[in-house]
Amino acid sequence: MTNNSIHIDKDYDLICVGAGIMSATLALMAKLFDPSMKILILERLNDVALESSAAWNNAGTGHSALCELNYCPEGEDGNVSIEKAASICNQFEVSKQFWSYLVAQGLMQSPEDFIKHVPHHSLVFGEDNVTYLKKRYLAMKSHFMFDDIEYTEQIDKMMEWFPLIANGRTSEEKIAASRITRGTEVNYGNLTRQLFAILEKEYDTKVHCQHEVLDIDPDDSIEWSVIAKDLRTNQKKYYDAHHVFIGAGGGSLLLLQKVEIEEKEGYGGFPVSGEWLVCKNETVIKQHNAKVYSKAGPNDPPMSTPHLDTRYINGKQELLFGPFAGFSPKFLKQGSNFDLFKSIKLDNVSPMLGAFWHNLPLTKYLIEQLAMNHEDRMNALRQFVKDAKSEDWELMVAGQRVQIIKKDEFEKGKLQFGTEVVSSKDGSITCLLGASPGASTATHVMLQVLDKAFPELLNSKKGKLLKTQIAPSWREDINEKTFKENLYKSKKRLKL
């Protein structure tokens, strides 16, 4: 060790890298299952929830498959599958159950500061899409998770649901919409801060900000040694840990590549930045209280699904439209322009080239997006809001996302949308890669991490009982009765 380094002689049970929604959820659940657990949270920036969890950096949708059409693919036989939609819906309900438990225990006082009731809608244009939406409606209506769904092709009904979009339309237009009223808008930044506040107040577990993790090495006496740099003093610190969780958003891949486990082999990443049109006109903002998702173009990626969203940020109602794609080689919004190049290794060159070759439409889509000017974006918005005025909207850069690239035996490499947990065989180190639906499914995903890293916690008699209180729907066969009972509890406790 150099003179400017120090070994922290502490035997941590768990070190979390990154102070976003994932680490906050994992650390708090671990403490609930075992209050004596020693946990350290390290964050590179000077506060928590400043990257992907920050309110302006994500869509804020409680992703429960109520309106997102990409979760209900249409097969070659013309049938619409809702299997993935039901899975995503249940995962978000698991998150709501966890937050409800915290409220019931008096640990969380103001759920309305991070979650609000905003109806969810799907909206499509053109005869083929109308036919698809009706089939989706019929399939969802027959499932107890979605049996309160409504459908219309009538402009008058749409005027009730989302007048800002319906205004100026005629019955000649081929347009259809569906609606589920129980949808939510979530400020994941506020939620993350509340979770970390519980950790600090109830469990004396603070986040160590301005600590950048440089490497994670195997250790002879304990599983892992985490090397971090205190950015205030430039001092290197060495921390010992039995378990490490890498939840650093887009920065997770670069750290995972330094870890000596074979499971990391072949993973690459493709960075995509998001942009929103944000409304500046209060009169327009007040005309819309809804999340309205449409369908991505035939060759466009799922992340391009256009939507017009009501948001609640810093106590104020906002209105956003997008997303529009940008490109930066950074893996984090506050990252380095060399991130993409540093991520290219011998073991992932082939998967990355394969993914590029098999995703040429994505490349074309990104080039088209990068070429857009303000009026081009406004014209995209005008498909939703016919009389949208250019001066009422401004462009805002959202968060940076890194889509997973992994090995594939048929295509050499494939681009994967969604999230994935990469874990060593013994579960002593876990890493979360990927993007949407991300934050919405944090509880479900972090329970998976707990099960890999600390199976004894979940499988003990006490653990099994606590699990049924924290997340009764996790890994359980759900029937209509239990689903609706849990839905009602969450609604009441979260003031929805």
Coordinates of C-alpha atoms in Angstrom, one line a residue:
M1 CA 0.0 0.0 0.0
T2 CA 1.2 3.5 -0.8
N3 CA 1.5 6.3 1.8
N4 CA -1.7 7.8 0.5
S5 CA -3.7 4.7 1.3
I6 CA -5.4 3.2 4.3
H7 CA -6.8 -0.3 5.1
I8 CA -10.2 -0.1 6.8
D9 CA -10.1 -3.1 9.1
K10 CA -13.8 -3.9 9.1
D11 CA -15.4 -7.2 8.2
Y12 CA -18.4 -6.0 6.1
D13 CA -21.2 -8.4 5.3
L14 CA -22.2 -6.4 2.3
I15 CA -20.8 -3.5 0.3
C16 CA -23.1 -1.8 -2.2
V17 CA -21.5 0.2 -5.0
G18 CA -23.7 3.0 -6.1
A19 CA -26.4 5.0 -4.2
G20 CA -29.4 4.6 -6.4
I21 CA -32.7 2.9 -6.0
M22 CA -31.2 -0.6 -6.3
S23 CA -28.6 -0.3 -3.6
A24 CA -31.1 1.5 -1.3
T25 CA -33.6 -1.3 -1.7
L26 CA -31.1 -4.1 -1.3
A27 CA -29.4 -2.6 1.8
L28 CA -32.7 -1.8 3.5
M29 CA -34.2 -5.2 2.9
A30 CA -31.0 -6.9 4.1
K31 CA -31.3 -4.8 7.4
L32 CA -34.9 -5.8 7.8
F33 CA -34.0 -9.5 7.5
D34 CA -30.9 -9.1 9.8
P35 CA -30.5 -5.8 11.6
S36 CA -27.0 -6.8 12.8
M37 CA -25.7 -7.0 9.2
K38 CA -22.7 -4.7 8.6
I39 CA -23.3 -2.8 5.4
L40 CA -21.3 -0.1 3.6
I41 CA -22.6 2.0 0.7
L42 CA -20.1 3.8 -1.6
E43 CA -21.2 6.5 -4.0
R44 CA -18.9 8.4 -6.5
L45 CA -21.0 11.6 -6.6
N46 CA -21.7 14.0 -3.8
D47 CA -25.3 12.8 -3.0
V48 CA -27.6 9.9 -3.6
A49 CA -29.9 9.3 -6.5
L50 CA -28.2 11.7 -8.9
E51 CA -27.9 9.4 -11.9
S52 CA -30.5 7.0 -13.3
S53 CA -32.7 7.3 -10.2
A54 CA -33.0 11.1 -10.5
A55 CA -36.5 12.2 -11.4
W56 CA -35.6 14.0 -14.6
N57 CA -33.4 11.1 -15.8
N58 CA -36.2 8.5 -16.2
A59 CA -39.8 8.2 -17.3
G60 CA -41.2 8.0 -13.8
T61 CA -43.7 5.4 -14.9
G62 CA -44.7 2.7 -12.4
H63 CA -44.0 0.1 -15.1
S64 CA -46.8 -2.4 -14.5
A65 CA -47.6 -3.2 -18.1
L66 CA -50.9 -1.3 -18.0
C67 CA -50.0 0.8 -21.0
E68 CA -46.6 -0.3 -22.4
L69 CA -47.5 -2.2 -25.6
N70 CA -44.0 -3.8 -26.1
Y71 CA -44.9 -6.1 -23.2
C72 CA -47.7 -7.6 -25.3
P73 CA -46.2 -8.9 -28.5
E74 CA -48.4 -10.1 -31.4
G75 CA -47.4 -13.6 -32.6
E76 CA -47.3 -14.8 -36.2
D77 CA -50.7 -16.4 -35.6
G78 CA -52.2 -13.0 -34.8
N79 CA -52.7 -13.7 -31.2
V80 CA -51.5 -11.2 -28.6
S81 CA -49.5 -12.7 -25.7
I82 CA -49.9 -11.0 -22.2
E83 CA -47.6 -13.4 -20.4
K84 CA -44.8 -10.9 -20.1
A85 CA -47.2 -8.1 -19.1
A86 CA -48.6 -10.2 -16.2
S87 CA -45.0 -10.9 -15.0
I88 CA -44.0 -7.2 -15.2
C89 CA -47.3 -6.2 -13.5
N90 CA -46.7 -8.6 -10.6
Q91 CA -43.1 -7.4 -10.2
F92 CA -44.3 -3.8 -9.8
E93 CA -46.9 -4.9 -7.3
V94 CA -44.1 -6.5 -5.3
S95 CA -42.4 -3.1 -5.2
K96 CA -45.6 -1.5 -4.0
Q97 CA -46.0 -4.2 -1.3
F98 CA -42.5 -3.4 0.0
W99 CA -43.2 0.3 0.1
S100 CA -46.6 -0.4 1.8
Y101 CA -44.9 -2.5 4.4
L102 CA -42.5 0.4 5.3
V103 CA -45.5 2.7 5.7
A104 CA -47.4 0.2 7.8
Q105 CA -44.3 -0.2 10.1
G106 CA -44.0 3.6 10.5
L107 CA -40.7 3.7 8.7
M108 CA -42.0 5.7 5.8
Q109 CA -44.2 8.7 6.6
S110 CA -45.1 10.4 3.3
P111 CA -45.6 8.0 0.4
E112 CA -47.3 10.8 -1.5
D113 CA -43.9 12.5 -1.8
F114 CA -42.8 9.8 -4.3
I115 CA -45.9 8.0 -5.7
K116 CA -49.1 9.5 -7.1
H117 CA -52.1 8.1 -8.9
V118 CA -52.0 8.9 -12.6
P119 CA -54.1 6.8 -15.1
H120 CA -52.3 4.8 -17.7
H121 CA -53.4 4.7 -21.3
S122 CA -52.3 3.1 -24.6
L123 CA -53.0 5.0 -27.8
V124 CA -52.6 3.8 -31.4
F125 CA -53.1 5.2 -34.9
G126 CA -54.0 3.4 -38.1
E127 CA -56.2 0.4 -38.9
D128 CA -53.7 -2.3 -38.2
N129 CA -52.7 -0.9 -34.9
V130 CA -56.4 -0.4 -33.9
T131 CA -57.0 -4.1 -34.7
Y132 CA -53.9 -5.0 -32.5
L133 CA -55.0 -2.8 -29.6
K134 CA -58.5 -4.4 -29.6
K135 CA -57.0 -7.9 -29.5
R136 CA -54.7 -6.8 -26.6
Y137 CA -57.7 -5.3 -24.8
L138 CA -59.7 -8.6 -25.1
A139 CA -56.7 -10.7 -23.9
M140 CA -56.1 -8.4 -20.9
K141 CA -59.8 -8.1 -20.0
S142 CA -59.9 -11.8 -19.5
H143 CA -57.0 -11.8 -16.9
F144 CA -57.7 -10.8 -13.3
M145 CA -54.7 -8.5 -13.2
F146 CA -56.1 -6.3 -16.0
D147 CA -59.9 -6.9 -15.8
D148 CA -60.6 -3.2 -15.1
I149 CA -59.2 -2.2 -18.5
E150 CA -61.4 0.0 -20.7
Y151 CA -61.3 0.4 -24.5
T152 CA -62.6 3.0 -26.9
E153 CA -62.5 4.2 -30.5
Q154 CA -64.7 7.2 -29.7
I155 CA -63.2 10.7 -29.7
D156 CA -65.8 11.8 -27.1
K157 CA -64.5 9.2 -24.6
M158 CA -60.9 10.2 -25.3
M159 CA -61.8 13.8 -24.6
E160 CA -62.7 12.6 -21.1
W161 CA -59.5 10.6 -20.8
F162 CA -56.9 12.9 -22.3
P163 CA -58.4 16.1 -23.7
L164 CA -55.0 17.6 -24.7
I165 CA -54.5 14.7 -27.2
A166 CA -58.2 14.3 -28.3
N167 CA -58.7 18.0 -29.0
G168 CA -59.1 18.8 -32.7
R169 CA -59.5 15.1 -33.8
T170 CA -62.4 13.9 -35.9
S171 CA -64.3 10.6 -36.2
E172 CA -62.7 10.0 -39.6
E173 CA -59.3 9.3 -38.0
K174 CA -58.6 5.6 -37.3
I175 CA -57.5 5.8 -33.6
A176 CA -58.1 3.7 -30.5
A177 CA -57.2 3.9 -26.9
S178 CA -57.3 1.8 -23.7
R179 CA -57.2 2.9 -20.1
I180 CA -56.5 1.4 -16.7
T181 CA -57.1 4.0 -14.0
R182 CA -54.9 2.5 -11.2
G183 CA -51.6 3.6 -12.9
T184 CA -49.0 5.4 -11.0
E185 CA -46.3 8.1 -11.5
V186 CA -43.2 7.6 -9.3
N187 CA -40.5 10.0 -8.4
Y188 CA -37.7 7.4 -7.9
G189 CA -35.3 10.1 -6.7
N190 CA -37.5 11.0 -3.8
L191 CA -38.1 7.3 -3.1
T192 CA -34.4 6.5 -3.0
R193 CA -33.8 9.4 -0.6
Q194 CA -36.5 8.1 1.7
L195 CA -35.1 4.6 1.7
F196 CA -31.6 5.9 2.5
A197 CA -33.0 8.1 5.3
I198 CA -34.5 5.0 6.9
L199 CA -31.2 3.2 6.7
E200 CA -29.4 6.1 8.4
K201 CA -32.0 6.9 11.1
E202 CA -33.0 3.3 12.1
Y203 CA -29.9 1.4 11.3
D204 CA -27.0 3.9 11.5
T205 CA -26.0 3.0 7.9
K206 CA -24.9 6.1 6.0
V207 CA -23.9 6.5 2.4
H208 CA -20.2 7.4 1.9
C209 CA -20.4 9.9 -0.9
Q210 CA -17.5 11.0 -3.1
H211 CA -16.0 7.6 -2.9
E212 CA -15.2 6.1 -6.3
V213 CA -14.7 2.3 -6.4
L214 CA -11.6 1.6 -8.5
D215 CA -11.4 -2.2 -8.3
I216 CA -12.8 -5.3 -6.6
D217 CA -10.2 -8.0 -5.9
P218 CA -10.5 -11.5 -4.4
D219 CA -9.0 -11.7 -0.9
D220 CA -7.4 -14.7 0.9
S221 CA -8.9 -14.0 4.3
I222 CA -12.3 -12.8 3.2
E223 CA -14.1 -13.0 -0.1
W224 CA -13.5 -9.5 -1.6
S225 CA -11.3 -6.4 -1.1
V226 CA -12.9 -3.3 -2.4
I227 CA -10.5 -0.5 -3.4
A228 CA -12.1 3.0 -3.4
K229 CA -10.7 6.5 -3.8
D230 CA -11.9 9.3 -1.5
L231 CA -12.3 12.1 -4.0
R232 CA -12.1 14.7 -1.3
T233 CA -8.6 13.7 -0.2
N234 CA -7.4 11.5 -3.1
Q235 CA -6.7 8.8 -0.5
K236 CA -7.1 5.1 -1.5
K237 CA -9.1 3.0 1.0
Y238 CA -9.4 -0.8 1.2
Y239 CA -12.5 -2.4 2.5
D240 CA -13.1 -6.1 3.2
A241 CA -16.4 -7.7 2.3
H242 CA -18.1 -11.1 2.3
H243 CA -20.5 -9.9 -0.4
V244 CA -20.4 -7.1 -3.0
F245 CA -23.3 -5.7 -5.0
I246 CA -22.5 -3.6 -8.0
G247 CA -25.5 -1.3 -8.6
A248 CA -23.8 1.6 -10.3
G249 CA -26.2 2.0 -13.3
G250 CA -24.3 2.4 -16.5
G251 CA -21.0 2.2 -14.6
S252 CA -21.7 -1.3 -13.5
L253 CA -20.3 -3.0 -16.6
L254 CA -16.8 -1.3 -16.3
L255 CA -16.5 -2.5 -12.7
L256 CA -17.8 -6.0 -13.4
Q257 CA -15.1 -6.4 -16.1
K258 CA -12.4 -5.9 -13.4
V259 CA -13.8 -8.6 -11.2
E260 CA -12.1 -12.0 -11.4
I261 CA -15.2 -14.2 -12.1
E262 CA -15.8 -16.2 -15.2
E263 CA -19.5 -15.2 -15.3
K264 CA -18.5 -11.7 -16.6
E265 CA -17.2 -13.1 -19.9
G266 CA -18.7 -11.9 -23.1
Y267 CA -20.8 -9.0 -21.7
G268 CA -20.6 -5.7 -23.4
G269 CA -22.7 -2.5 -23.4
F270 CA -24.2 0.0 -25.9
P271 CA -24.8 3.5 -24.4
V272 CA -27.9 5.4 -25.4
S273 CA -28.8 8.8 -23.9
G274 CA -32.4 10.0 -23.7
E275 CA -34.0 13.4 -24.3
W276 CA -37.4 14.8 -23.5
L277 CA -39.5 17.7 -24.7
V278 CA -40.6 19.4 -21.5
C279 CA -43.6 21.7 -21.5
K280 CA -43.1 25.3 -20.2
N281 CA -46.7 26.4 -20.5
E282 CA -48.7 25.9 -17.2
T283 CA -52.0 26.2 -19.1
V284 CA -51.0 23.2 -21.3
I285 CA -49.6 21.2 -18.4
K286 CA -52.9 21.5 -16.5
Q287 CA -54.8 20.0 -19.4
H288 CA -53.2 16.6 -19.1
N289 CA -53.3 14.2 -16.1
A290 CA -52.3 10.9 -17.7
K291 CA -49.5 8.7 -19.0
V292 CA -50.2 7.9 -22.6
Y293 CA -48.0 5.3 -24.4
S294 CA -48.1 4.6 -28.1
K295 CA -46.4 2.0 -30.3
A296 CA -42.8 2.2 -31.5
G297 CA -42.2 2.2 -35.2
P298 CA -41.9 -1.2 -37.0
N299 CA -38.1 -1.2 -36.9
D300 CA -37.6 0.9 -33.9
P301 CA -36.4 -0.5 -30.5
P302 CA -38.7 -0.8 -27.5
M303 CA -37.0 2.1 -25.8
S304 CA -38.3 4.4 -28.5
T305 CA -41.9 4.0 -27.6
P306 CA -43.4 7.5 -27.7
H307 CA -45.3 8.7 -24.6
L308 CA -46.8 11.9 -23.2
D309 CA -46.5 11.8 -19.4
T310 CA -47.7 13.7 -16.4
R311 CA -44.9 14.0 -13.9
Y312 CA -44.6 15.3 -10.4
I313 CA -41.1 16.7 -9.7
N314 CA -40.0 18.9 -6.8
G315 CA -43.6 19.3 -5.8
K316 CA -44.7 20.6 -9.2
Q317 CA -46.8 19.0 -12.0
E318 CA -44.8 18.7 -15.2
L319 CA -45.5 17.4 -18.7
L320 CA -42.9 15.5 -20.8
F321 CA -42.9 13.9 -24.3
G322 CA -40.4 11.5 -25.7
P323 CA -38.1 9.8 -25.5
F324 CA -35.8 11.0 -28.2
A325 CA -32.4 9.2 -28.5
G326 CA -29.1 10.8 -28.3
F327 CA -25.6 9.3 -28.3
S328 CA -22.7 9.7 -26.0
P329 CA -19.8 7.2 -25.4
K330 CA -20.3 7.8 -21.7
F331 CA -21.8 5.0 -19.6
L332 CA -23.1 7.5 -17.0
K333 CA -24.4 11.0 -17.4
Q334 CA -21.5 12.2 -15.3
G335 CA -19.1 9.6 -16.8
S336 CA -16.1 9.7 -19.2
N337 CA -16.1 10.0 -22.9
F338 CA -13.7 6.9 -22.9
D339 CA -16.3 4.6 -21.2
L340 CA -17.4 2.8 -24.4
F341 CA -13.8 2.3 -25.6
K342 CA -12.6 1.1 -22.2
S343 CA -15.4 -1.5 -22.1
I344 CA -14.2 -3.3 -25.3
K345 CA -12.3 -6.4 -24.3
L346 CA -11.1 -9.5 -26.2
D347 CA -14.0 -11.6 -24.8
N348 CA -16.7 -9.2 -25.9
V349 CA -15.5 -8.0 -29.3
S350 CA -17.3 -10.8 -31.1
P351 CA -20.6 -10.4 -29.2
M352 CA -20.5 -6.6 -29.8
L353 CA -19.8 -7.0 -33.5
G354 CA -22.6 -9.6 -33.8
A355 CA -25.0 -7.4 -31.9
F356 CA -24.1 -4.4 -34.2
W357 CA -24.6 -6.5 -37.4
H358 CA -28.0 -7.9 -36.3
N359 CA -29.2 -4.5 -35.1
L360 CA -28.6 -2.3 -38.1
P361 CA -32.2 -0.9 -37.9
L362 CA -31.2 0.4 -34.4
T363 CA -28.2 2.2 -35.9
K364 CA -30.4 3.7 -38.6
Y365 CA -32.9 4.8 -35.9
L366 CA -30.1 6.5 -33.8
I367 CA -28.7 8.3 -36.8
E368 CA -32.2 9.6 -37.7
Q369 CA -32.7 10.7 -34.1
L370 CA -29.4 12.5 -33.9
A371 CA -30.3 14.4 -37.1
M372 CA -33.5 15.8 -35.6
N373 CA -33.9 19.5 -34.8
H374 CA -36.4 21.2 -32.6
E375 CA -39.1 21.3 -35.3
D376 CA -38.6 17.6 -36.1
R377 CA -39.2 16.8 -32.5
M378 CA -42.2 19.1 -32.3
N379 CA -43.7 17.4 -35.4
A380 CA -43.4 14.0 -33.6
L381 CA -45.2 15.6 -30.6
R382 CA -47.9 16.9 -32.9
Q383 CA -48.9 13.4 -33.7
F384 CA -50.1 13.4 -30.1
V385 CA -50.9 17.1 -29.5
K386 CA -52.1 18.6 -32.8
D387 CA -51.8 22.2 -31.8
A388 CA -48.5 22.0 -29.9
K389 CA -46.6 25.3 -30.1
S390 CA -42.8 25.1 -30.5
E391 CA -42.3 28.0 -28.0
D392 CA -44.1 26.0 -25.3
W393 CA -41.6 23.2 -25.2
E394 CA -37.8 22.8 -24.6
L395 CA -35.4 20.0 -24.9
M396 CA -34.0 18.3 -21.8
V397 CA -31.3 15.6 -21.6
A398 CA -32.4 12.7 -19.5
G399 CA -30.3 9.8 -18.1
Q400 CA -27.7 7.7 -19.8
R401 CA -28.6 4.0 -20.3
V402 CA -26.3 1.1 -21.2
Q403 CA -28.1 -1.7 -23.1
I404 CA -26.7 -5.2 -22.4
I405 CA -24.8 -7.0 -25.2
K406 CA -24.1 -10.7 -24.5
K407 CA -23.0 -13.9 -26.2
D408 CA -25.5 -15.7 -28.4
E409 CA -24.8 -19.1 -30.0
F410 CA -26.8 -18.2 -33.2
E411 CA -25.9 -14.5 -33.7
K412 CA -22.6 -14.4 -31.8
G413 CA -23.9 -11.5 -29.9
K414 CA -27.3 -10.0 -29.1
L415 CA -28.6 -6.6 -27.8
Q416 CA -30.8 -7.3 -24.8
F417 CA -33.4 -4.9 -23.5
G418 CA -34.3 -5.0 -19.8
T419 CA -32.2 -5.8 -16.8
E420 CA -30.1 -8.8 -15.8
V421 CA -28.3 -9.9 -12.6
V422 CA -24.8 -11.3 -13.2
S423 CA -23.6 -13.4 -10.2
S424 CA -20.6 -15.5 -9.2
K425 CA -21.4 -19.1 -8.6
D426 CA -21.3 -18.7 -4.8
G427 CA -23.4 -15.5 -4.9
S428 CA -20.7 -13.5 -3.1
I429 CA -20.6 -10.9 -5.9
T430 CA -23.6 -9.7 -7.9
C431 CA -24.0 -7.0 -10.5
L432 CA -27.1 -5.5 -12.1
L433 CA -26.8 -4.6 -15.8
G434 CA -29.3 -3.1 -18.2
A435 CA -32.2 -0.5 -18.1
S436 CA -36.0 -0.4 -18.2
P437 CA -38.2 -1.5 -16.5
G438 CA -35.4 -1.2 -13.9
A439 CA -36.4 0.9 -11.0
S440 CA -40.1 -0.3 -11.1
T441 CA -38.9 -3.8 -10.4
A442 CA -36.2 -3.0 -7.8
T443 CA -37.8 -5.0 -5.0
H444 CA -38.3 -8.1 -7.2
V445 CA -34.7 -7.9 -8.5
M446 CA -33.1 -7.2 -5.2
L447 CA -34.9 -10.1 -3.6
Q448 CA -33.3 -12.2 -6.3
V449 CA -29.9 -10.8 -5.3
L450 CA -30.6 -11.5 -1.6
D451 CA -31.6 -15.0 -2.4
K452 CA -28.3 -15.5 -4.3
A453 CA -26.1 -13.8 -1.7
F454 CA -27.8 -14.6 1.6
P455 CA -30.1 -17.6 1.0
E456 CA -30.0 -18.3 4.7
L457 CA -31.8 -15.0 5.4
L458 CA -34.8 -15.7 3.2
N459 CA -35.1 -19.5 4.0
S460 CA -35.0 -19.3 7.8
K461 CA -38.3 -19.6 9.6
K462 CA -38.1 -15.9 10.5
G463 CA -37.1 -15.0 7.0
K464 CA -40.0 -16.8 5.4
L465 CA -42.5 -15.1 7.7
L466 CA -41.0 -11.7 7.1
K467 CA -40.9 -12.3 3.3
T468 CA -44.7 -12.8 3.3
Q469 CA -45.1 -9.5 5.0
I470 CA -42.6 -7.5 2.9
A471 CA -43.5 -9.0 -0.5
P472 CA -46.3 -11.5 -0.3
S473 CA -46.5 -11.9 -4.1
W474 CA -42.8 -12.6 -4.7
R475 CA -42.3 -16.1 -6.2
E476 CA -45.8 -17.1 -5.3
D477 CA -48.5 -18.4 -7.5
I478 CA -51.0 -15.5 -7.6
N479 CA -54.7 -15.9 -7.8
E480 CA -57.4 -13.3 -8.2
K481 CA -58.3 -13.1 -4.6
T482 CA -54.7 -12.6 -3.2
F483 CA -53.8 -10.2 -6.1
K484 CA -56.8 -8.0 -5.4
E485 CA -56.3 -8.1 -1.6
N486 CA -52.7 -7.0 -1.9
L487 CA -53.7 -4.4 -4.5
Y488 CA -56.2 -2.9 -2.1
K489 CA -53.7 -2.8 0.8
S490 CA -51.1 -1.0 -1.3
K491 CA -53.7 1.5 -2.6
K492 CA -54.7 2.3 1.0
R493 CA -51.3 2.5 2.6
L494 CA -49.7 4.4 -0.3
K495 CA -52.6 6.9 -0.4
L496 CA -53.5 6.1 -4.0

